[in-house]
PDB file of C-alpha atoms in Angstrom:
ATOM      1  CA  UNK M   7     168.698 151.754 164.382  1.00 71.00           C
ATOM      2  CA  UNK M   8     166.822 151.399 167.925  1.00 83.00           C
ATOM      3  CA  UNK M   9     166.752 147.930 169.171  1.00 89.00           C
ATOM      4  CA  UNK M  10     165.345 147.302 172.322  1.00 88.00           C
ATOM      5  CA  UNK M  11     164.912 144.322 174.697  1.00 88.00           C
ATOM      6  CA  UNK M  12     162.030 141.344 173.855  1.00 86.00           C
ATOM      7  CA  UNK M  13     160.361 141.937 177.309  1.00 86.00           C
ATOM      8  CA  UNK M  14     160.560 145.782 177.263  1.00 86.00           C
ATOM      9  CA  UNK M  15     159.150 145.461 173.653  1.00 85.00           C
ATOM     10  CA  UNK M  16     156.604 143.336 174.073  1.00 84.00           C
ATOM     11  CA  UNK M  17     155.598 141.971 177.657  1.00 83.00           C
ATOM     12  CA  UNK M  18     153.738 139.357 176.801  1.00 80.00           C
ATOM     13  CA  UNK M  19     155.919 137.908 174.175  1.00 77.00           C
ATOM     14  CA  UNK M  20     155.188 134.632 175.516  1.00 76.00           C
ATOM     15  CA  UNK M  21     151.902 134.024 174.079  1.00 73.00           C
ATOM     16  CA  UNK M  22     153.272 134.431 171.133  1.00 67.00           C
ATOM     17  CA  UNK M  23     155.264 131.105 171.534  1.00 65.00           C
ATOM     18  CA  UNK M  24     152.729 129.314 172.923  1.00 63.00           C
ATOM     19  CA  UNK M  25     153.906 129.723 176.540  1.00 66.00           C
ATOM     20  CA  UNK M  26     157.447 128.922 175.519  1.00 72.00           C
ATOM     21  CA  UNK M  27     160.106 131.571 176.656  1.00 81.00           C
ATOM     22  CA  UNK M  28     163.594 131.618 174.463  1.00 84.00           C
ATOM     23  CA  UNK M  29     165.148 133.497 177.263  1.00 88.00           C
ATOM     24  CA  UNK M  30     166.866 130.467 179.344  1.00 90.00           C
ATOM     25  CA  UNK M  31     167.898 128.208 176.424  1.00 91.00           C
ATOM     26  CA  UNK M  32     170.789 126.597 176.442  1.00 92.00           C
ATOM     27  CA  UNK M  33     173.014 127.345 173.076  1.00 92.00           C
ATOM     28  CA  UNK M  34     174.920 124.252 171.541  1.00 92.00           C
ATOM     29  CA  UNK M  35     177.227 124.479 168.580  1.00 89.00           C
ATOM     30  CA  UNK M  36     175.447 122.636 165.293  1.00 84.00           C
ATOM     31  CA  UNK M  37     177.131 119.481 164.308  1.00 81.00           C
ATOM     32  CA  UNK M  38     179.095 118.866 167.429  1.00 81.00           C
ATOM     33  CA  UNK M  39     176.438 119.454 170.109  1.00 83.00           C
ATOM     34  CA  UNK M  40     179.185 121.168 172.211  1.00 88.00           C
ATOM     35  CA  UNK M  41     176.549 123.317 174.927  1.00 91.00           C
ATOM     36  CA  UNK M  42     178.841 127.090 174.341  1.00 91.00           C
ATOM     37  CA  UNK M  43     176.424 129.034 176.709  1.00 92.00           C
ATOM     38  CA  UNK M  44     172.656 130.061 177.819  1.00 93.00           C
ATOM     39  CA  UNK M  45     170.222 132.589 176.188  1.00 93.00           C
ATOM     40  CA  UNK M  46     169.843 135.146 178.476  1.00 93.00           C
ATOM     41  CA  UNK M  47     167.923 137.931 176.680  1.00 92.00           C
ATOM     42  CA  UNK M  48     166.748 138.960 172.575  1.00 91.00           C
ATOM     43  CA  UNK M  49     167.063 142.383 171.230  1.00 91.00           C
ATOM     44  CA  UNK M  50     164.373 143.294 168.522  1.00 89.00           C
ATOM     45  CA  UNK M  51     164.134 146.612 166.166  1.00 89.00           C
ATOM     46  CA  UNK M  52     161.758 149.199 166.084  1.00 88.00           C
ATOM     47  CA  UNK M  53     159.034 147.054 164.185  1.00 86.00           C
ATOM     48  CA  UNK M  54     159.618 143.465 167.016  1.00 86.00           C
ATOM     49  CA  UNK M  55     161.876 141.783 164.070  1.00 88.00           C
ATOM     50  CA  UNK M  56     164.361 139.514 166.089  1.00 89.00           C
ATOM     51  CA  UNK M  57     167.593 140.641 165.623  1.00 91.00           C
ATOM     52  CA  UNK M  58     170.083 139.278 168.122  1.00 92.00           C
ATOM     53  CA  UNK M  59     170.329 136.838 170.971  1.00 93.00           C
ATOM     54  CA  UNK M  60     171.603 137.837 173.576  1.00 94.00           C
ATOM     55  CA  UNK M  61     174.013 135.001 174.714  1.00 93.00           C
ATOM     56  CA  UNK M  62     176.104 134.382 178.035  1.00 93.00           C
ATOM     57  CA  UNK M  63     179.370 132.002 176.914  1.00 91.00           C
ATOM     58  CA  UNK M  64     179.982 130.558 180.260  1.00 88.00           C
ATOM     59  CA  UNK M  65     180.301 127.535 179.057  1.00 85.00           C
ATOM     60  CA  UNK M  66     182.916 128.611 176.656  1.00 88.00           C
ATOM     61  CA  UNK M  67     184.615 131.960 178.415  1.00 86.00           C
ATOM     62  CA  UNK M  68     182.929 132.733 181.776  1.00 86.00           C
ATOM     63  CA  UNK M  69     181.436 135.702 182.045  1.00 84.00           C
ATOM     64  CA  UNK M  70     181.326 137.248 178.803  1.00 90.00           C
ATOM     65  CA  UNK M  71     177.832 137.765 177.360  1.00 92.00           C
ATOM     66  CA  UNK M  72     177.767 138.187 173.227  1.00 93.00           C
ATOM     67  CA  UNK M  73     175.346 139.067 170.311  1.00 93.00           C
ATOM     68  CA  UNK M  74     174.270 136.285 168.025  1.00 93.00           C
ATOM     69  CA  UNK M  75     172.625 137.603 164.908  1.00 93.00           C
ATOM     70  CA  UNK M  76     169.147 135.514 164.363  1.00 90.00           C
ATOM     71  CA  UNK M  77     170.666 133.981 160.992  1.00 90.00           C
ATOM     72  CA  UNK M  78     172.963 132.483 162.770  1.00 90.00           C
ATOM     73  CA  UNK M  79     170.565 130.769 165.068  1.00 90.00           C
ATOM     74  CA  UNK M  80     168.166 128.264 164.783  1.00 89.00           C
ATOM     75  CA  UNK M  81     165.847 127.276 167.626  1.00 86.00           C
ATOM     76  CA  UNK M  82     164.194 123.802 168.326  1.00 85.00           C
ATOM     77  CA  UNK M  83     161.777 123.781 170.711  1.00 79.00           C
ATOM     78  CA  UNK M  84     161.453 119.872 170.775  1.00 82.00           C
ATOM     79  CA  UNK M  85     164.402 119.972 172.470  1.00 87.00           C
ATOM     80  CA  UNK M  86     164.157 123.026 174.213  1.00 86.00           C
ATOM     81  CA  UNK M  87     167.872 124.083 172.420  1.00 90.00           C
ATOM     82  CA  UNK M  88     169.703 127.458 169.958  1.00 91.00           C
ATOM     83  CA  UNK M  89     172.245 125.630 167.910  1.00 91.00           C
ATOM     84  CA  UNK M  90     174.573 128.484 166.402  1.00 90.00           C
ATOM     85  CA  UNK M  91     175.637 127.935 162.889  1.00 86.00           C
ATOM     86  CA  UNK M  92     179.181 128.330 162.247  1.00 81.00           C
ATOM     87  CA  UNK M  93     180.496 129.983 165.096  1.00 83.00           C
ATOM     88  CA  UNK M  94     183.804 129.198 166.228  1.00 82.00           C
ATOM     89  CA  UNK M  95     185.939 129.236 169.579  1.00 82.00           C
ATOM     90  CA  UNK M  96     188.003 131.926 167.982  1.00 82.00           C
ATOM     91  CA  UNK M  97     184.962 133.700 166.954  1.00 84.00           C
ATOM     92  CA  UNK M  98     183.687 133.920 170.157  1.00 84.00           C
ATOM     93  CA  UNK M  99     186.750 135.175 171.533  1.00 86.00           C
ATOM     94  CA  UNK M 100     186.557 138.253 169.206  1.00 87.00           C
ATOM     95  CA  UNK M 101     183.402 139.423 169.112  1.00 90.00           C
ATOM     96  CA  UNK M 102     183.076 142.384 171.705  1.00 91.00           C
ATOM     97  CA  UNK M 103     181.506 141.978 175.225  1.00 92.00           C
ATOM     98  CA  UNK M 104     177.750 142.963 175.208  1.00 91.00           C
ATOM     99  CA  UNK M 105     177.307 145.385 178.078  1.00 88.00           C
ATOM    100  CA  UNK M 106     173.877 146.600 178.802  1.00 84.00           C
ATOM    101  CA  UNK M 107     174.629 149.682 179.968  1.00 82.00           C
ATOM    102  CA  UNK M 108     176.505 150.468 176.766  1.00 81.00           C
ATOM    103  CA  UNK M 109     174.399 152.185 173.776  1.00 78.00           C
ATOM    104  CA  UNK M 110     174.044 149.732 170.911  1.00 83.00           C
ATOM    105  CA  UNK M 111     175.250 152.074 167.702  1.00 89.00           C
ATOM    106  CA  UNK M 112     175.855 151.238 164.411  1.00 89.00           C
ATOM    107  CA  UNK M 113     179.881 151.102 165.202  1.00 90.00           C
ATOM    108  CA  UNK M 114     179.319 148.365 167.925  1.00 90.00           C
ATOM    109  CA  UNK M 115     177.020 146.080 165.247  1.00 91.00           C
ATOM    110  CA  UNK M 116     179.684 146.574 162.796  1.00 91.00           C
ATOM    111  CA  UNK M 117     182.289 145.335 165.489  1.00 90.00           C
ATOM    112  CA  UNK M 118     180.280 142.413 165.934  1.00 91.00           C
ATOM    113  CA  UNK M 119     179.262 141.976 162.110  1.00 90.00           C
ATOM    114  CA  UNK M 120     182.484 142.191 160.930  1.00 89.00           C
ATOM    115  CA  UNK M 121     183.481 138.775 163.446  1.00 89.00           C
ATOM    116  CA  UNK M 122     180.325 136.903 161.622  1.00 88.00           C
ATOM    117  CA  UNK M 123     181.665 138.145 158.026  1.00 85.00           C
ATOM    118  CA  UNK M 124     184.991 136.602 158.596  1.00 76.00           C
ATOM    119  CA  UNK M 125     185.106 133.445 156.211  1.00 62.00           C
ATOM    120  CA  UNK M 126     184.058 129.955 157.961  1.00 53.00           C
ATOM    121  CA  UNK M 127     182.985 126.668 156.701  1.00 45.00           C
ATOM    122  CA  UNK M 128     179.801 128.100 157.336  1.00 45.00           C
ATOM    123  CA  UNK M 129     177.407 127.567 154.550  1.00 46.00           C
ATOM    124  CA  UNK M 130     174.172 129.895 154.695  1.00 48.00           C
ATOM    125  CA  UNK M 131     170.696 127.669 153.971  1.00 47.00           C
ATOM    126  CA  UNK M 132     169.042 128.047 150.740  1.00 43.00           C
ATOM    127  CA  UNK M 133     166.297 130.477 151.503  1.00 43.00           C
ATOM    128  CA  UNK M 134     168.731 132.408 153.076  1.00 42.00           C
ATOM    129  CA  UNK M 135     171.395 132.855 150.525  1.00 43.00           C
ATOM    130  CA  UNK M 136     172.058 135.759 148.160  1.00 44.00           C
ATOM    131  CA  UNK M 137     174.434 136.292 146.036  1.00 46.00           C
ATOM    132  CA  UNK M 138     178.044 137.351 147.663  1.00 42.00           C
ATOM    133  CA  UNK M 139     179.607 140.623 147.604  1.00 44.00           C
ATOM    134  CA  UNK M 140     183.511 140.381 147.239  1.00 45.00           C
ATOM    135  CA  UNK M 141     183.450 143.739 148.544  1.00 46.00           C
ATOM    136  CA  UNK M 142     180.578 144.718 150.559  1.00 57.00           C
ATOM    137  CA  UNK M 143     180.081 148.154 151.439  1.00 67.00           C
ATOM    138  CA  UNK M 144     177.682 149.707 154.250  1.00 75.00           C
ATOM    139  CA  UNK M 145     177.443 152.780 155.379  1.00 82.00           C
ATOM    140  CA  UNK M 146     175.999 154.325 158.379  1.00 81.00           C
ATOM    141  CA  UNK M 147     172.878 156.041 157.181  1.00 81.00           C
ATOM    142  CA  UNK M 148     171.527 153.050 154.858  1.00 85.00           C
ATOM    143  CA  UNK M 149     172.141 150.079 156.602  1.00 87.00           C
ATOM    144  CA  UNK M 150     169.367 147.740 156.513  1.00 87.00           C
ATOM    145  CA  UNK M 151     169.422 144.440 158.001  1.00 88.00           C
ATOM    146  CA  UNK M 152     167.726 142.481 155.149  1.00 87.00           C
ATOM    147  CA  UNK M 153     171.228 143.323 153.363  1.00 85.00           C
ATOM    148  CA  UNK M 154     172.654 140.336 155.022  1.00 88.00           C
ATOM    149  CA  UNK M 155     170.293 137.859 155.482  1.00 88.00           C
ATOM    150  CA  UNK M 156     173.231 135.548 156.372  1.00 86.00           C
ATOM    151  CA  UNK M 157     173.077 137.005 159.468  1.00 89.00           C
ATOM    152  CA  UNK M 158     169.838 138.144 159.891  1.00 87.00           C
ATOM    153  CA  UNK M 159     167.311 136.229 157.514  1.00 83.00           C
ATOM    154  CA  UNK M 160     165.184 133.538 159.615  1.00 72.00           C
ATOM    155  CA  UNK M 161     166.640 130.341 159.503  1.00 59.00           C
ATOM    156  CA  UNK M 162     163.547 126.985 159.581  1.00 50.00           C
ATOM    157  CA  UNK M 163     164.978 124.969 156.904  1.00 50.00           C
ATOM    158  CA  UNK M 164     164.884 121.804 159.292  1.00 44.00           C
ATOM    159  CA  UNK M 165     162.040 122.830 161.504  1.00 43.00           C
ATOM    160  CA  UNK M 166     158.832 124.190 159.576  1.00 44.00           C
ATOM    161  CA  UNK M 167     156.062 125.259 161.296  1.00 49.00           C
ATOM    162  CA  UNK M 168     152.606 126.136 160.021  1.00 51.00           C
ATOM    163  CA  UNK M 169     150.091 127.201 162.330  1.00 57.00           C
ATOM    164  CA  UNK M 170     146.783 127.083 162.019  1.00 64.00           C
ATOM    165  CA  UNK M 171     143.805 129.768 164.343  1.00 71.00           C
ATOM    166  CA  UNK M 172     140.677 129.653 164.771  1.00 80.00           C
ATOM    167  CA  UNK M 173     138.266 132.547 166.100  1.00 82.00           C
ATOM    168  CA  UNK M 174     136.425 132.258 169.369  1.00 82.00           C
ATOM    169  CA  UNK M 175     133.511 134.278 170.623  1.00 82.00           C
ATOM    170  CA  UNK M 176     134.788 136.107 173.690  1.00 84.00           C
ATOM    171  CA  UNK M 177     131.928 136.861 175.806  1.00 83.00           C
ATOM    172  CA  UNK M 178     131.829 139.894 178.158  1.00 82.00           C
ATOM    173  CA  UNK M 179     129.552 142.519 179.715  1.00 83.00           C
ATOM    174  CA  UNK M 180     129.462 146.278 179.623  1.00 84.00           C
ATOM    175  CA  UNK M 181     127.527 148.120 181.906  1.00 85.00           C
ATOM    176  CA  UNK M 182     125.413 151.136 179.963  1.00 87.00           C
ATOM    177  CA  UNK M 183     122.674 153.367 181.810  1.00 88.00           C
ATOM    178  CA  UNK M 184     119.120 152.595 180.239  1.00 87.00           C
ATOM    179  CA  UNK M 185     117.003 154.938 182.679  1.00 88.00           C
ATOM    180  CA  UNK M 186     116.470 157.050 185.730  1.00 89.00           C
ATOM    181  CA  UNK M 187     114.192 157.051 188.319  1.00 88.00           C
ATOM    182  CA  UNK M 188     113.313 160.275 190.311  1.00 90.00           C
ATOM    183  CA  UNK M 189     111.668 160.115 193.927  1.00 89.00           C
ATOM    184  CA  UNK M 190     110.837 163.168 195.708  1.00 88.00           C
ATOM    185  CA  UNK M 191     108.007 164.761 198.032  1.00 89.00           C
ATOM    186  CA  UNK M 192     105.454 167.443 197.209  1.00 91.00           C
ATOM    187  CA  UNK M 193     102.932 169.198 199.717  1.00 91.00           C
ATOM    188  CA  UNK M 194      99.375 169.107 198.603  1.00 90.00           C
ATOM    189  CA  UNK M 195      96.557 170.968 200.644  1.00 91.00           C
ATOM    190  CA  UNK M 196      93.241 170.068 201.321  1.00 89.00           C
ATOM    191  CA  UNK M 197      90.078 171.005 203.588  1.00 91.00           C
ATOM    192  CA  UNK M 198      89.778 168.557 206.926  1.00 88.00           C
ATOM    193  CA  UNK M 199      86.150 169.056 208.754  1.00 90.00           C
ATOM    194  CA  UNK M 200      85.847 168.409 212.512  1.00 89.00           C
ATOM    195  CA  UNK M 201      82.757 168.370 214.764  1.00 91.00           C
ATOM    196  CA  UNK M 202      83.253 170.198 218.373  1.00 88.00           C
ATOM    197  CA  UNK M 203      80.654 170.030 220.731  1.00 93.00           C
ATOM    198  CA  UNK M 204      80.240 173.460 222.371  1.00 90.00           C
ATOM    199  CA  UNK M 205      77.968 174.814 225.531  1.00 91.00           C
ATOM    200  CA  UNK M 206      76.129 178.047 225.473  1.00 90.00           C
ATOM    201  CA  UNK M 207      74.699 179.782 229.047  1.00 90.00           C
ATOM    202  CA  UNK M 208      71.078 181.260 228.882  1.00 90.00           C
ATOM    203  CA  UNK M 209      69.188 183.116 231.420  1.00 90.00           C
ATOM    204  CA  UNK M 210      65.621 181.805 231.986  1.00 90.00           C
ATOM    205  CA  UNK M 211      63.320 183.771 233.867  1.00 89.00           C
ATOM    206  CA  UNK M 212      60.553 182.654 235.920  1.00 89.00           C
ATOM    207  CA  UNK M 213      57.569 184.043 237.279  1.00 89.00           C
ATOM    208  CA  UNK M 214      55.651 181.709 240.126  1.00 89.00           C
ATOM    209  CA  UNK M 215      53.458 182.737 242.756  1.00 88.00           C
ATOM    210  CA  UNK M 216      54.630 181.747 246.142  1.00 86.00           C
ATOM    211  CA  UNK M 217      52.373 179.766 248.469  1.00 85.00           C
ATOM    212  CA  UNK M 218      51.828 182.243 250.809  1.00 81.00           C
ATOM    213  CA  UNK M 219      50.779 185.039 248.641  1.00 83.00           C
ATOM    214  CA  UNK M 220      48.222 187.523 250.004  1.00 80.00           C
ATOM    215  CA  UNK M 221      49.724 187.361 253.567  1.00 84.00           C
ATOM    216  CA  UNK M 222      50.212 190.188 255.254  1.00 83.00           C
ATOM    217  CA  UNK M 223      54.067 190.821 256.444  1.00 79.00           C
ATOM    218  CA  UNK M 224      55.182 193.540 258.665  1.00 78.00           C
ATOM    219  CA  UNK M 225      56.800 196.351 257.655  1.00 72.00           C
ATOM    220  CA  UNK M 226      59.847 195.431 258.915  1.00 73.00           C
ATOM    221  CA  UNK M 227      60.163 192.379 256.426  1.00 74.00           C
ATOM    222  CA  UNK M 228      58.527 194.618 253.408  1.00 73.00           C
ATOM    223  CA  UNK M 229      61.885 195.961 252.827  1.00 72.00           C
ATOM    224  CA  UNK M 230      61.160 198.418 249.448  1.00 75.00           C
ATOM    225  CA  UNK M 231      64.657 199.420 248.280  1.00 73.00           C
ATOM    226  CA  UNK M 232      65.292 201.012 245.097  1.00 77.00           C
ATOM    227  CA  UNK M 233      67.633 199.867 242.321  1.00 75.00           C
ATOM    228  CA  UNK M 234      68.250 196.589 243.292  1.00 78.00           C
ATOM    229  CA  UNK M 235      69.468 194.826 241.290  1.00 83.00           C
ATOM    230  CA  UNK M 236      70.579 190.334 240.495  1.00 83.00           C
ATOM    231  CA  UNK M 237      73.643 189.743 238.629  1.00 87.00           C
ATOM    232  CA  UNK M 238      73.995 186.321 236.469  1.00 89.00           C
ATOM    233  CA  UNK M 239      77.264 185.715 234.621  1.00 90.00           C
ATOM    234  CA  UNK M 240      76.519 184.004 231.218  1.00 91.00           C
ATOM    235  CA  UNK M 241      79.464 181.495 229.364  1.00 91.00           C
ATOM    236  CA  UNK M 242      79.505 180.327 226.515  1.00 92.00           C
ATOM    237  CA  UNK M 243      82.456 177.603 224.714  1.00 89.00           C
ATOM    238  CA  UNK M 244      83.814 178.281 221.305  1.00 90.00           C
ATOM    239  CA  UNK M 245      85.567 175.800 219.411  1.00 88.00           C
ATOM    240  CA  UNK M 246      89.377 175.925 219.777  1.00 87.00           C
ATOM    241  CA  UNK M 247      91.229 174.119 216.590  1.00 87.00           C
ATOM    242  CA  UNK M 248      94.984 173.810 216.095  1.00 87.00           C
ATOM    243  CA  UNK M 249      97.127 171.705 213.971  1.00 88.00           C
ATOM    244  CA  UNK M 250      99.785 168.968 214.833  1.00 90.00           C
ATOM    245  CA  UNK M 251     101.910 167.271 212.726  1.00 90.00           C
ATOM    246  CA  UNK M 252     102.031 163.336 212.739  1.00 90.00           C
ATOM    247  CA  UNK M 253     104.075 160.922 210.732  1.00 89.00           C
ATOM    248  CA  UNK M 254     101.587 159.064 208.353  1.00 86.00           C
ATOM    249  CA  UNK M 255     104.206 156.279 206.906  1.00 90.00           C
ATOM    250  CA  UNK M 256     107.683 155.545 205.612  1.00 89.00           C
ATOM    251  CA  UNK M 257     108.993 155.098 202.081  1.00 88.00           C
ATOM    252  CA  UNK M 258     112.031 152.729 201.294  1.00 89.00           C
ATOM    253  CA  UNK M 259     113.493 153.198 197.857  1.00 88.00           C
ATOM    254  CA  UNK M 260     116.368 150.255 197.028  1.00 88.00           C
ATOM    255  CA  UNK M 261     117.270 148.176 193.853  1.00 88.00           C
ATOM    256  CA  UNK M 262     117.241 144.858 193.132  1.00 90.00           C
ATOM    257  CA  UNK M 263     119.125 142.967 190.067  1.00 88.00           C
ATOM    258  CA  UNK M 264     117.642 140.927 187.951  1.00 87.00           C
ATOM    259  CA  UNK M 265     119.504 138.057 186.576  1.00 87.00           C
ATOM    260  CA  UNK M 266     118.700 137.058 182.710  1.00 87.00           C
ATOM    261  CA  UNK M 267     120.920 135.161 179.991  1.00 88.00           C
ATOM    262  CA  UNK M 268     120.953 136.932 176.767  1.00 85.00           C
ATOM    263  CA  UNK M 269     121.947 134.640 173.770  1.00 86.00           C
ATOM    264  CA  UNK M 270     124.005 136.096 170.665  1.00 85.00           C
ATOM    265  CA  UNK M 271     125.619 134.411 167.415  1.00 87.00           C
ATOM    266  CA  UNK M 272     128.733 135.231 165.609  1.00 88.00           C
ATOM    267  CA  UNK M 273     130.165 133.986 162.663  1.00 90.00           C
ATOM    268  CA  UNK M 274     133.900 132.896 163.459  1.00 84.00           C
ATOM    269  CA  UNK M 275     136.513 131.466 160.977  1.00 87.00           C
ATOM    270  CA  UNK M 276     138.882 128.338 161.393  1.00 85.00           C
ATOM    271  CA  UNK M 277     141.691 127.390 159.575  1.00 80.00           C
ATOM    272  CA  UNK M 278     141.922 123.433 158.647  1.00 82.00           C
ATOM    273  CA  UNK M 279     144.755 122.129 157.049  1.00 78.00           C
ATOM    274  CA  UNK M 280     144.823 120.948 153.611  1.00 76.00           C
ATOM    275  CA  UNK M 281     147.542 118.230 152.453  1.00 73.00           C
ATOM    276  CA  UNK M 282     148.940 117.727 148.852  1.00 70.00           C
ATOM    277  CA  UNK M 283     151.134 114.827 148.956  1.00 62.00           C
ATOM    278  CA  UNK M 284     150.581 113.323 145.790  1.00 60.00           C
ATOM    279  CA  UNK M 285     151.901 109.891 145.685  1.00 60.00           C
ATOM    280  CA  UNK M 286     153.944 110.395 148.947  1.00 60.00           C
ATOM    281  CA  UNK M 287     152.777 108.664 152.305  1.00 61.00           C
ATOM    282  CA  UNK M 288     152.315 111.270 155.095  1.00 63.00           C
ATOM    283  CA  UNK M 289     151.655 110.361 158.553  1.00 61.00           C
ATOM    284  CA  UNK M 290     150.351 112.872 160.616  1.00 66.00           C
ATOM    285  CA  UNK M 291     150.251 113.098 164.619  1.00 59.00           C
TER     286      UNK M 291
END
């Protein structure tokens, strides 16, 4: 059988006591109130029953740390206290030094066992009790704890406790994608019209008749030459288009959140407590 430290079990074993934390108890012998030492850790098996306490007896032998079975415990957290039942100086003194780096096996629980077996004037509570063995055996391989509730078997007979729970709607928010929006570009043509004035060149020709037509000139100004000839360079424009790009206007694409409260309704459960006393008073607090 595994057992394995309360934190390493279970780290947040304290919620389970209502904040309270076992480990840092001081341990007092029942009936005589004699303080014998200081919890300093609890061992559970494979399934979180408590099985030991984990106890350092500097009060009674300094330095030696021991294993109190849970049977032979009982806790009161109104006074913040483990009073052992029936363990004796001489007990103490026997049972075999717990040593955490030393492998709990069945041969060291028997060690310690067989101290709690020894006869006291320990009497085990009612709900506890079974019927005693004169000769118990146990073996190795089917050992079970519940065999010896004496040691083992929780002990409330003075300090009862029911509690009572209620449910509570835990509210919380999970984030879920509900869409997607796509932005891109596409080119799309069309036809663009422009107006370019343009000049053309023409050659007009003119026929006048001078003022002095019908006078006689010598023959030296009559100069008759043959293949003459006027040159007049015509022009014309033609329209010269060409295309520049220019930035028309700028697109921003952001998110904004939207804040809503959404509203929802559970049915939870509470526990009330019901009283039977018959006849008896009870006072309640």
């Amino acid at each position: 059988m595994v057992l394995y430290k309360l934190e390493d079990f279970e780290p947040n074993y304290r919620e389970t006591f209502e904040g309270h934390d076992i480990k840092g108890l001081g341990v007092y012998t029942q009936g005589t109130d004699e303080k014998i030492g200081t919890v300093s850790d609890v061992l559970v098996d494979e399934e979180g029953h408590f099985r030991y306490l984990v106890v350092d007896l500097g009060f009674w032998i300094f330095g030696k740390k021991v294993l109190l079975p849970l049977g032979r415990a009982r806790i009161d957290y109104n006074v913040d206290r483990v009073y052992t039942i029936g363990l004796t100086r001489e007990q103490a003194e026997d049972l075999p030094e717990f040593n955490e780096r030393q492998t709990l096996d069945y041969d060291y629980e028997e060690r310690v066992r067989g101290v709690y077996r020894q006869p006291t004037d320990y009497t085990p509570p009612v709900e506890a009790s079974a019927p005693l063995d004169t000769t118990p055996t146990y073996a190795r391989d089917t050992y079970n704890y519940e065999r010896e509730p004496s040691l083992y078997g929780l002990n409330e007979q003075d300090h009862q406790t029911l509690r009572l729970y209620e449910e509570r709607l835990i509210a919380s928010k999970r984030r879920q994608k509900t869409g997607e929006v796509t932005i891109g570009k596409h080119v799309e043509t069309d036809t663009a019209r422009v107006a370019v004035p343009i000049e053309r060149e023409r050659v007009v020709i003119e026929r006048v008749t001078p003022t002095d037509a019908g006078t006689s000139v010598s023959g030296r100004e009559a100069d008759f030459r043959e293949g003459e000839v006027a040159r007049i360079e015509i022009h014309e424009e033609t329209p010269d288009v060409r295309k520049e790009a220019f930035l028309r206007e700028e697109v921003r694409v952001r998110k904004v959140v939207d804040q809503d409260t959404v509203e929802t309704q559970e049915t939870v459960r509470r526990e009330e407590l019901d009283v039977n006393s018959g006849n008896l008073p009870i006072q309640e607090h």
